[in-house]
mmCIF file with all atom_site columns, C-alpha atoms in Angstrom:
data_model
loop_
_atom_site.group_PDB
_atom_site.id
_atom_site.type_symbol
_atom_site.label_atom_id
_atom_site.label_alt_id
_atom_site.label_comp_id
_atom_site.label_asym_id
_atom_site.label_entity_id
_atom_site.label_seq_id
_atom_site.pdbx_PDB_ins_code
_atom_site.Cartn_x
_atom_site.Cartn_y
_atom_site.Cartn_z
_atom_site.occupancy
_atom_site.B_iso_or_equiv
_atom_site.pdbx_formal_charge
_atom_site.auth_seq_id
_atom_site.auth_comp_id
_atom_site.auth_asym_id
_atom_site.auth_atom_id
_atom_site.pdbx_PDB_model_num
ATOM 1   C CA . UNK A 1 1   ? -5.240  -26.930 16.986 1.00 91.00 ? 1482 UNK A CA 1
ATOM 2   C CA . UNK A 1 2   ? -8.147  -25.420 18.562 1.00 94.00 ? 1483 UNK A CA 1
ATOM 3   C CA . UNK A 1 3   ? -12.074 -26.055 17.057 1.00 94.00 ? 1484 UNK A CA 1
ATOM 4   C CA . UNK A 1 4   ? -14.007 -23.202 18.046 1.00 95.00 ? 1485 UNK A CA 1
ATOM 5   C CA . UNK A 1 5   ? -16.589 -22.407 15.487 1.00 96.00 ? 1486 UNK A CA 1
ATOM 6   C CA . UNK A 1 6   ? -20.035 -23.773 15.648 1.00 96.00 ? 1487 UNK A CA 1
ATOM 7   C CA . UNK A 1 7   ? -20.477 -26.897 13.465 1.00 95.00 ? 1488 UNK A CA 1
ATOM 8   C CA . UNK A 1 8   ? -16.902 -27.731 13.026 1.00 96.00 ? 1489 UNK A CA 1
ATOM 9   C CA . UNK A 1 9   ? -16.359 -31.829 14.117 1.00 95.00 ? 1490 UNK A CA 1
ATOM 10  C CA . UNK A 1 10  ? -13.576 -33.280 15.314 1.00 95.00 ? 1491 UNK A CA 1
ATOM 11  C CA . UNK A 1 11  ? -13.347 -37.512 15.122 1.00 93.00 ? 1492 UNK A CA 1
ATOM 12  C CA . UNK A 1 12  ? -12.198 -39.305 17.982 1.00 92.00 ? 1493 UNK A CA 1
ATOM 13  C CA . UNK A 1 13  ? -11.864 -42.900 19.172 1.00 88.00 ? 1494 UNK A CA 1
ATOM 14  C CA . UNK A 1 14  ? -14.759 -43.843 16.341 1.00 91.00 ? 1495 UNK A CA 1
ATOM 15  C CA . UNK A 1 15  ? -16.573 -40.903 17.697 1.00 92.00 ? 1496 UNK A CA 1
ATOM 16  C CA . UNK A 1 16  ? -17.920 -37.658 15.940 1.00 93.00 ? 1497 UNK A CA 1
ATOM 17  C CA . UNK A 1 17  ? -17.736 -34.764 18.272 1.00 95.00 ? 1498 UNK A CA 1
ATOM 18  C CA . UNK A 1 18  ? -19.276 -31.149 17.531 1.00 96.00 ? 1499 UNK A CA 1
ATOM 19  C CA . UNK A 1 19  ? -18.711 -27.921 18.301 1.00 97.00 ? 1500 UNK A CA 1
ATOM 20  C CA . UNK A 1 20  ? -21.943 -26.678 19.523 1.00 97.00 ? 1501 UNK A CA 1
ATOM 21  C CA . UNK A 1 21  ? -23.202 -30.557 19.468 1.00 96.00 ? 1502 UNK A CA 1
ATOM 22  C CA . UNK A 1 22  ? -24.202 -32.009 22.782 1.00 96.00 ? 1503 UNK A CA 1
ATOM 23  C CA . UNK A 1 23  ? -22.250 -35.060 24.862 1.00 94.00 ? 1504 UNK A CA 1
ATOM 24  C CA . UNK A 1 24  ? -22.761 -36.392 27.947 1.00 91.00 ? 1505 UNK A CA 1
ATOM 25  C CA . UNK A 1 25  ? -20.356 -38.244 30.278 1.00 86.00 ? 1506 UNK A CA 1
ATOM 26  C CA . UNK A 1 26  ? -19.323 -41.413 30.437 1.00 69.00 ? 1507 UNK A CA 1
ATOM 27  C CA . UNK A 1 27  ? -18.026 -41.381 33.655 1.00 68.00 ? 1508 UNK A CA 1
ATOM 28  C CA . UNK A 1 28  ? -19.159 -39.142 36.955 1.00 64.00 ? 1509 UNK A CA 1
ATOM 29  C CA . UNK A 1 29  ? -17.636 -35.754 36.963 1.00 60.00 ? 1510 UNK A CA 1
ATOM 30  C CA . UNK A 1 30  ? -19.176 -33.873 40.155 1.00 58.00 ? 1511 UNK A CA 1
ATOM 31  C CA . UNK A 1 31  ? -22.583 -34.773 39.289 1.00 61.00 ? 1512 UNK A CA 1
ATOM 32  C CA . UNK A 1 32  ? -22.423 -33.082 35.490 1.00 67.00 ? 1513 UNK A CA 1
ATOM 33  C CA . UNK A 1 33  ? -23.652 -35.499 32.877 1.00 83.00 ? 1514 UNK A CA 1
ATOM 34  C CA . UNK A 1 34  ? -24.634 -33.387 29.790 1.00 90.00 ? 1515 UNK A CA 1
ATOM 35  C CA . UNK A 1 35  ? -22.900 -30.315 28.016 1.00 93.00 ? 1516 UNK A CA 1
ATOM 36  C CA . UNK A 1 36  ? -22.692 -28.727 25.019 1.00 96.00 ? 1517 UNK A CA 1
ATOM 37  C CA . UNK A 1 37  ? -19.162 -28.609 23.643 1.00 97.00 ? 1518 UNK A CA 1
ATOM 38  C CA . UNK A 1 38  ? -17.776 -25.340 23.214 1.00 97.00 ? 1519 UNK A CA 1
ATOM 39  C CA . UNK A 1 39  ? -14.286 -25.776 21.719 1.00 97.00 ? 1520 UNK A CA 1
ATOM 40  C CA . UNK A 1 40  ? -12.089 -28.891 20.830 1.00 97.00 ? 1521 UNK A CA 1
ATOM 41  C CA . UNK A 1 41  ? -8.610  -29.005 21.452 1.00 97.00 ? 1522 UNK A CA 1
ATOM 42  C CA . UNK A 1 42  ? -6.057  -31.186 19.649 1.00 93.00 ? 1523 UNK A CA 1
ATOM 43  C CA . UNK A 1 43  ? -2.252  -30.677 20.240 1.00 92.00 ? 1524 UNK A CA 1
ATOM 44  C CA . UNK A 1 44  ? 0.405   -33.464 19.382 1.00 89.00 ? 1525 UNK A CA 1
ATOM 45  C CA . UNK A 1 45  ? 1.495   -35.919 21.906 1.00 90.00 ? 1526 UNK A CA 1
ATOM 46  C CA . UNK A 1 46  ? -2.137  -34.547 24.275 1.00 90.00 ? 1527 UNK A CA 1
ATOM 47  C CA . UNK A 1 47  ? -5.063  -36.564 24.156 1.00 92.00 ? 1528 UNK A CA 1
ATOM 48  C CA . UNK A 1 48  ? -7.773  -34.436 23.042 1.00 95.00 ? 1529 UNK A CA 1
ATOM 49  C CA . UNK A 1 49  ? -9.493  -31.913 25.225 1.00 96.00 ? 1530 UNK A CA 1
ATOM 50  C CA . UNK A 1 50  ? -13.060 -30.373 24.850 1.00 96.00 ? 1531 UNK A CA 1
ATOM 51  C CA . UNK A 1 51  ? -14.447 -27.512 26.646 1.00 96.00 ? 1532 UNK A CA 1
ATOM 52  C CA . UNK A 1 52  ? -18.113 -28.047 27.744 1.00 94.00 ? 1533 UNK A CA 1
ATOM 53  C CA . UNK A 1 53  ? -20.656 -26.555 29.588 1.00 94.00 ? 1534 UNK A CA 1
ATOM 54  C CA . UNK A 1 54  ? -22.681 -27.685 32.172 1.00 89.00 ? 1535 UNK A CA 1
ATOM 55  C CA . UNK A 1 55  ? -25.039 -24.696 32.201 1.00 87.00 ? 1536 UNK A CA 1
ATOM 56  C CA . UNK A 1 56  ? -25.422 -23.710 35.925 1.00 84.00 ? 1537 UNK A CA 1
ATOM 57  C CA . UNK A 1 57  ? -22.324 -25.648 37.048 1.00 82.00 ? 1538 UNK A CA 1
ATOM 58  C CA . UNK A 1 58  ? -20.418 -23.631 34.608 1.00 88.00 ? 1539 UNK A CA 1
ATOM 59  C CA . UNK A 1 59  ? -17.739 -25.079 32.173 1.00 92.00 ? 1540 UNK A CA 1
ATOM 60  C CA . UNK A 1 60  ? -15.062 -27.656 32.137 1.00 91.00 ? 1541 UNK A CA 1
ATOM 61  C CA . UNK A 1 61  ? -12.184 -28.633 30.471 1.00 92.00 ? 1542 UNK A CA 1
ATOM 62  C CA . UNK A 1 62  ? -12.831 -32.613 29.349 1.00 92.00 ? 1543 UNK A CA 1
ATOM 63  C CA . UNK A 1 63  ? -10.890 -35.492 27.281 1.00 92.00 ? 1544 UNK A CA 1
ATOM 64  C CA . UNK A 1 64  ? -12.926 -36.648 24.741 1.00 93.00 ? 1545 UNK A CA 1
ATOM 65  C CA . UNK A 1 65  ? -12.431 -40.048 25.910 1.00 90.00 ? 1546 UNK A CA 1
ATOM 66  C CA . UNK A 1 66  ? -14.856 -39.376 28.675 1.00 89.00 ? 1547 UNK A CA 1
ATOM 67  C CA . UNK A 1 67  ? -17.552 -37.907 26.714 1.00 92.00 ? 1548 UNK A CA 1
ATOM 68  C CA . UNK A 1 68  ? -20.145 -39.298 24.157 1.00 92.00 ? 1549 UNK A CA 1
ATOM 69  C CA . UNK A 1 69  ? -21.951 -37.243 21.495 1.00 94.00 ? 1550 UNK A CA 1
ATOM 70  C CA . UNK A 1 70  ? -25.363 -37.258 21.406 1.00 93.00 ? 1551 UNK A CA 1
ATOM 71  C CA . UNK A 1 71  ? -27.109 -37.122 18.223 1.00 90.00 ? 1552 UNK A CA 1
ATOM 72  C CA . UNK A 1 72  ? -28.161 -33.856 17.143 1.00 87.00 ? 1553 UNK A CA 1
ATOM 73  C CA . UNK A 1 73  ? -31.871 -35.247 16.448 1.00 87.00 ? 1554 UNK A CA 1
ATOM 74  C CA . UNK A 1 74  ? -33.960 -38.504 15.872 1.00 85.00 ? 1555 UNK A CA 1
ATOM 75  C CA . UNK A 1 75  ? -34.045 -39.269 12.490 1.00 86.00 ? 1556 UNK A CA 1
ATOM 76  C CA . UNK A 1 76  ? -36.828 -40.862 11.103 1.00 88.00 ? 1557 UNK A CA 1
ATOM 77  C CA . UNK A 1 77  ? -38.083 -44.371 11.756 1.00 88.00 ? 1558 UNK A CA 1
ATOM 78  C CA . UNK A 1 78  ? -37.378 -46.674 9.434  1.00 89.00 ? 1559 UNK A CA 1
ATOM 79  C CA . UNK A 1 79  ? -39.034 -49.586 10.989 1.00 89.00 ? 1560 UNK A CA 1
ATOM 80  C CA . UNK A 1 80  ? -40.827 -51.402 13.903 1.00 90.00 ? 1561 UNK A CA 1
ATOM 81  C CA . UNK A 1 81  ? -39.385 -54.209 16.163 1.00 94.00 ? 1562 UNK A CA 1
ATOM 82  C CA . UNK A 1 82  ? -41.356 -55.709 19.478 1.00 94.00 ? 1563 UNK A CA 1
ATOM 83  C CA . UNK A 1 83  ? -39.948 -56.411 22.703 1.00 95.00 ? 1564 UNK A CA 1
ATOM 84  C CA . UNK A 1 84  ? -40.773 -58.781 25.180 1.00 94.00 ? 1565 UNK A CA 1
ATOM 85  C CA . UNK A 1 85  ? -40.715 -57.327 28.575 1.00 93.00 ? 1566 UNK A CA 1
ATOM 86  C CA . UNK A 1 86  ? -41.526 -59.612 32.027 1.00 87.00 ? 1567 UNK A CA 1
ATOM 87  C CA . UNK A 1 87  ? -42.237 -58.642 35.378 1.00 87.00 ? 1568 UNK A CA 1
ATOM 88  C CA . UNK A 1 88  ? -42.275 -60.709 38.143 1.00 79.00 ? 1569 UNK A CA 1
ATOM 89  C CA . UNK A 1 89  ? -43.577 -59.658 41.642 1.00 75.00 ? 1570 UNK A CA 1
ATOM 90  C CA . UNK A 1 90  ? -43.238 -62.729 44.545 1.00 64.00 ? 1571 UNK A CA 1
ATOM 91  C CA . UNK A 1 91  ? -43.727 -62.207 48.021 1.00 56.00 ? 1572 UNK A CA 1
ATOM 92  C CA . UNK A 1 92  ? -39.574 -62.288 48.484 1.00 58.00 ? 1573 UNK A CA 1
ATOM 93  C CA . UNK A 1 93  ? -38.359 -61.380 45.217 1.00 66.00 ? 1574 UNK A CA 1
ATOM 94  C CA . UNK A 1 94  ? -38.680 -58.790 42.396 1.00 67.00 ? 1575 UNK A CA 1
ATOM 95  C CA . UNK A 1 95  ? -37.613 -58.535 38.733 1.00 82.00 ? 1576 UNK A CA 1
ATOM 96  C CA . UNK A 1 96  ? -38.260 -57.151 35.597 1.00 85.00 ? 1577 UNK A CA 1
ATOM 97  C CA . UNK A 1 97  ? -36.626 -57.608 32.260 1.00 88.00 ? 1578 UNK A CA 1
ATOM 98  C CA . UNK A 1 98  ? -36.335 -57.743 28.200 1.00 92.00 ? 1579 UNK A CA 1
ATOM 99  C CA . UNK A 1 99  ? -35.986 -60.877 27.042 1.00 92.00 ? 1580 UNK A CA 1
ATOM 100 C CA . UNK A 1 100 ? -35.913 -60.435 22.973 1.00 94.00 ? 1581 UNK A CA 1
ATOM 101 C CA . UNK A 1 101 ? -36.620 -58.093 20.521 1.00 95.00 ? 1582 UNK A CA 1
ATOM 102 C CA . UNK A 1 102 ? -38.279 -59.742 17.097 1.00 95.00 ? 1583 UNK A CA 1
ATOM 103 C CA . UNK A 1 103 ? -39.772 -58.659 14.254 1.00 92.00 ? 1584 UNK A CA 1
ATOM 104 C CA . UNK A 1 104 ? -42.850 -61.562 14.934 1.00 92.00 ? 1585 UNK A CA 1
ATOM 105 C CA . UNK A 1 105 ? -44.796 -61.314 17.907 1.00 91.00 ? 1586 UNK A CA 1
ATOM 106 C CA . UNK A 1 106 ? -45.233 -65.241 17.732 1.00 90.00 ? 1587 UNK A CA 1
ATOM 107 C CA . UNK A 1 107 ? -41.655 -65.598 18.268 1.00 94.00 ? 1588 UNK A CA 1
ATOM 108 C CA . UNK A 1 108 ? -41.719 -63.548 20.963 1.00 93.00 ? 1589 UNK A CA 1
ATOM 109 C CA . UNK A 1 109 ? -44.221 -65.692 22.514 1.00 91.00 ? 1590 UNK A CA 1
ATOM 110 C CA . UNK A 1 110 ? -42.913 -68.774 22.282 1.00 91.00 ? 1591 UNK A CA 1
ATOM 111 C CA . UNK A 1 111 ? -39.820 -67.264 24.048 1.00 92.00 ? 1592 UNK A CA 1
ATOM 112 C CA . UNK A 1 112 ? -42.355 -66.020 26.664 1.00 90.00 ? 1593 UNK A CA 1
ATOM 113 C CA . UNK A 1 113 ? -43.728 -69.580 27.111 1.00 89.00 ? 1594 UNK A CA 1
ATOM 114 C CA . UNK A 1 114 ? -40.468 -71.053 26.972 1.00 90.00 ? 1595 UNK A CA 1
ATOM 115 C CA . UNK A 1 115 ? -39.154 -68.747 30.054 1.00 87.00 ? 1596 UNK A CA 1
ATOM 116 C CA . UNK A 1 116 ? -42.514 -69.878 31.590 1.00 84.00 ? 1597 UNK A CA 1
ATOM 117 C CA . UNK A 1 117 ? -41.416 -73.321 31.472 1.00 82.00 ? 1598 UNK A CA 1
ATOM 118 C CA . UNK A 1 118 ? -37.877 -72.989 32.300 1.00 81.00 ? 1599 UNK A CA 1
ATOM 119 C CA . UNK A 1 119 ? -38.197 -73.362 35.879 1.00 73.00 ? 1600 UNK A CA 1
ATOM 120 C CA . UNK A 1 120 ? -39.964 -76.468 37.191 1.00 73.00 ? 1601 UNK A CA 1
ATOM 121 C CA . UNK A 1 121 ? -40.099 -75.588 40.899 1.00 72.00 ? 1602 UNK A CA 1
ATOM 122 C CA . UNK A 1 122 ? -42.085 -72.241 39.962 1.00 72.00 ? 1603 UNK A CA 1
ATOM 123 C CA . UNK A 1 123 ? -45.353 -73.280 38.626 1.00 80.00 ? 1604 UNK A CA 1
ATOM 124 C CA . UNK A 1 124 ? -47.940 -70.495 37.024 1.00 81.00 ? 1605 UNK A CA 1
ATOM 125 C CA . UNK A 1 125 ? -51.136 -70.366 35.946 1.00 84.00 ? 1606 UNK A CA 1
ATOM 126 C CA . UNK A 1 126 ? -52.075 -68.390 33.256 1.00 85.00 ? 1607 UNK A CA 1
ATOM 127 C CA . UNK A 1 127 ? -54.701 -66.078 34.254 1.00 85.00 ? 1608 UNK A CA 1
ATOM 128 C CA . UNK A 1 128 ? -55.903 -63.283 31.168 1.00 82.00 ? 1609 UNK A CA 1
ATOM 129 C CA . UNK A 1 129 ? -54.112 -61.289 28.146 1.00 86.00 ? 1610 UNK A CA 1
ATOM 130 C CA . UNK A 1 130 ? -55.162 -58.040 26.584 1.00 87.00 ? 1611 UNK A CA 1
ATOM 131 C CA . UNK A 1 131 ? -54.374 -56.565 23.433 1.00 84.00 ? 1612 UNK A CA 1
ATOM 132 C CA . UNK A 1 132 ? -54.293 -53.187 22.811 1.00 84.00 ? 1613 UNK A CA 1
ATOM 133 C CA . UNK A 1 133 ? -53.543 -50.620 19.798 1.00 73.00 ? 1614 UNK A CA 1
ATOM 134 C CA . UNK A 1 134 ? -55.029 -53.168 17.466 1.00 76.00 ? 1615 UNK A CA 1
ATOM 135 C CA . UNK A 1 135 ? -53.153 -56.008 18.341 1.00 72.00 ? 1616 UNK A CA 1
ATOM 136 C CA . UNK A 1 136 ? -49.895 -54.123 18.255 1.00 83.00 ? 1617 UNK A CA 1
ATOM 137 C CA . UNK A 1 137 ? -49.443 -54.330 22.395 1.00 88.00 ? 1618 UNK A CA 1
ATOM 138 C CA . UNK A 1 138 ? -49.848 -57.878 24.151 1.00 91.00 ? 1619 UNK A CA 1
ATOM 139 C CA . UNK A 1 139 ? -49.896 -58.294 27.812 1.00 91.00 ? 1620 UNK A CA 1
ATOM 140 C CA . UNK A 1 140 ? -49.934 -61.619 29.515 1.00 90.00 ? 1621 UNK A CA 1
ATOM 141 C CA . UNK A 1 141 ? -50.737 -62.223 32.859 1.00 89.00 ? 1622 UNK A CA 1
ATOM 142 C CA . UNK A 1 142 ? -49.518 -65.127 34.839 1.00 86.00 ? 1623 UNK A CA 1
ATOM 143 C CA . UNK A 1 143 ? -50.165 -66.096 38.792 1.00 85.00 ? 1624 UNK A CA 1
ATOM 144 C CA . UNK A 1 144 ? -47.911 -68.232 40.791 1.00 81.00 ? 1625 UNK A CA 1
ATOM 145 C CA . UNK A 1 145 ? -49.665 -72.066 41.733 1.00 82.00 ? 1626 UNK A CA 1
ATOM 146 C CA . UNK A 1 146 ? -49.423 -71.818 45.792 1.00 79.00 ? 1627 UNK A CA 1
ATOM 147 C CA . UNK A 1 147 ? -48.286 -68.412 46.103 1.00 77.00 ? 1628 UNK A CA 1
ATOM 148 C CA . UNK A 1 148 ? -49.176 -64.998 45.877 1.00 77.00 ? 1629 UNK A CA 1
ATOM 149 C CA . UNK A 1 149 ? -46.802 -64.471 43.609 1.00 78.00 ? 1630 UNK A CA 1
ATOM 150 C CA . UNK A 1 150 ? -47.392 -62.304 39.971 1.00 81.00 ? 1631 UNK A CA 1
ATOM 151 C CA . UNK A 1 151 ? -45.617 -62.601 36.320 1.00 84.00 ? 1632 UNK A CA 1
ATOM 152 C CA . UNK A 1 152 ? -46.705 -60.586 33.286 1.00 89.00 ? 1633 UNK A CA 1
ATOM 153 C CA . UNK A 1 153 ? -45.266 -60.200 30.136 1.00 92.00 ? 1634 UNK A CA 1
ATOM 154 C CA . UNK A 1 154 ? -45.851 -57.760 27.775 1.00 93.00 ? 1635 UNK A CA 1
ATOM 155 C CA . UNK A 1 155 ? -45.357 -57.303 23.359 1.00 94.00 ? 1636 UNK A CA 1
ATOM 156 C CA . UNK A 1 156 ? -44.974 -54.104 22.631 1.00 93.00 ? 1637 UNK A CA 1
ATOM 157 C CA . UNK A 1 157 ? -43.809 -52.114 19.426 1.00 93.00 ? 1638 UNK A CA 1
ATOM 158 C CA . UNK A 1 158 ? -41.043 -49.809 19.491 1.00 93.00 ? 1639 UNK A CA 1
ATOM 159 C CA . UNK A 1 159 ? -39.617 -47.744 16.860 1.00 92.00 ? 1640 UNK A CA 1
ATOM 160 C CA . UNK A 1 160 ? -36.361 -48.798 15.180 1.00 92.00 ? 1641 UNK A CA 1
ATOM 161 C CA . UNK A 1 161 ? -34.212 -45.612 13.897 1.00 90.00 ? 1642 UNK A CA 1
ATOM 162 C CA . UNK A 1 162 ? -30.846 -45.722 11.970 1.00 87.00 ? 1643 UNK A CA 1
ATOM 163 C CA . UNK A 1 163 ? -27.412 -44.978 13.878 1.00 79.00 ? 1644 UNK A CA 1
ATOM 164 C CA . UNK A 1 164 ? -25.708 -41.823 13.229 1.00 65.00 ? 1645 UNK A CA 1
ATOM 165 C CA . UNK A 1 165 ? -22.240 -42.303 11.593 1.00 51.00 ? 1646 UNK A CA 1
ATOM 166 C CA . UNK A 1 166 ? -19.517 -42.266 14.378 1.00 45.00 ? 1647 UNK A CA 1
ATOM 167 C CA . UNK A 1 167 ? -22.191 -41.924 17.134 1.00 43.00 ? 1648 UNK A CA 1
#
């Protein structure tokens, strides 16, 4: 069977596909990554098959299990979360991470102090902290005892949207 006309969906491995809808690839096809799926094709015994296009590299027969559908838009927000973010900057070493996501900033700060004092050989001093957007955005600055070193950590809201079904 062959899905051809805009709008029609086809489900597959838990997954909602679109014709018309957008999808990008899970794995590396020649550099494509996102296409817009012009037909689905579903014959007994044959994994399922979508043709997509790539715009200027032109179109390509897929299966589906190497495509994702994107959502065809953001719905609205139905809430706020914070992250904690770090960055660390030492004269032989970088990193930068999320540690947590939490509904209470104070959580996320004791989760901040706690990764502070994980380490015993890496002793900081804390050195200022801004807040911006009312309070909303928190950024902590930290500087290594002995060292040149830098760590900052930073609150900040982010928008928290329901999933689509299947996507």
């Amino acid at each position: 069977m062959v899905f051809d006309k805009a709008g029609q969906t086809f489900l597959a491995g838990g997954k909602v596909f679109a014709v018309g809808g957008t999808a990008w690839c899970s794995r590396e096809y020649n550099g494509e990554l996102f296409c817009t799926i012009l037909a689905i094709r579903s014959e007994d015994n044959e994994a399922p098959t979508a043709q997509c296009d790539f715009g200027e590299e032109g179109t390509k027969c897929l299966p589906l299990d190497v495509l994702e559908p994107v959502s065809p838009s953001v719905p609205d927000e139905t809430g706020k979360l914070y992250v904690l973010y770090y960055i660390y900057d030492g004269s032989c070493d970088r990193n930068n991470s999320a540690l947590g996501i939490s509904s209470d900033k104070s959580v996320l700060i004791r989760k901040m102090l706690d990764d502070v004092g994980a380490n015993s050989s890496f002793k900081v001093t804390p050195t200022y902290t801004t807040s911006y957007a009312e309070g909303d955005l928190i950024c902590f600055s930290f500087e290594e005892v002995d060292s040149d070193g830098y760590l900052g950590y930073t609150i900040m809201p982010v928008p928290v949207y329901p999933g689509g079904a299947g996507v």
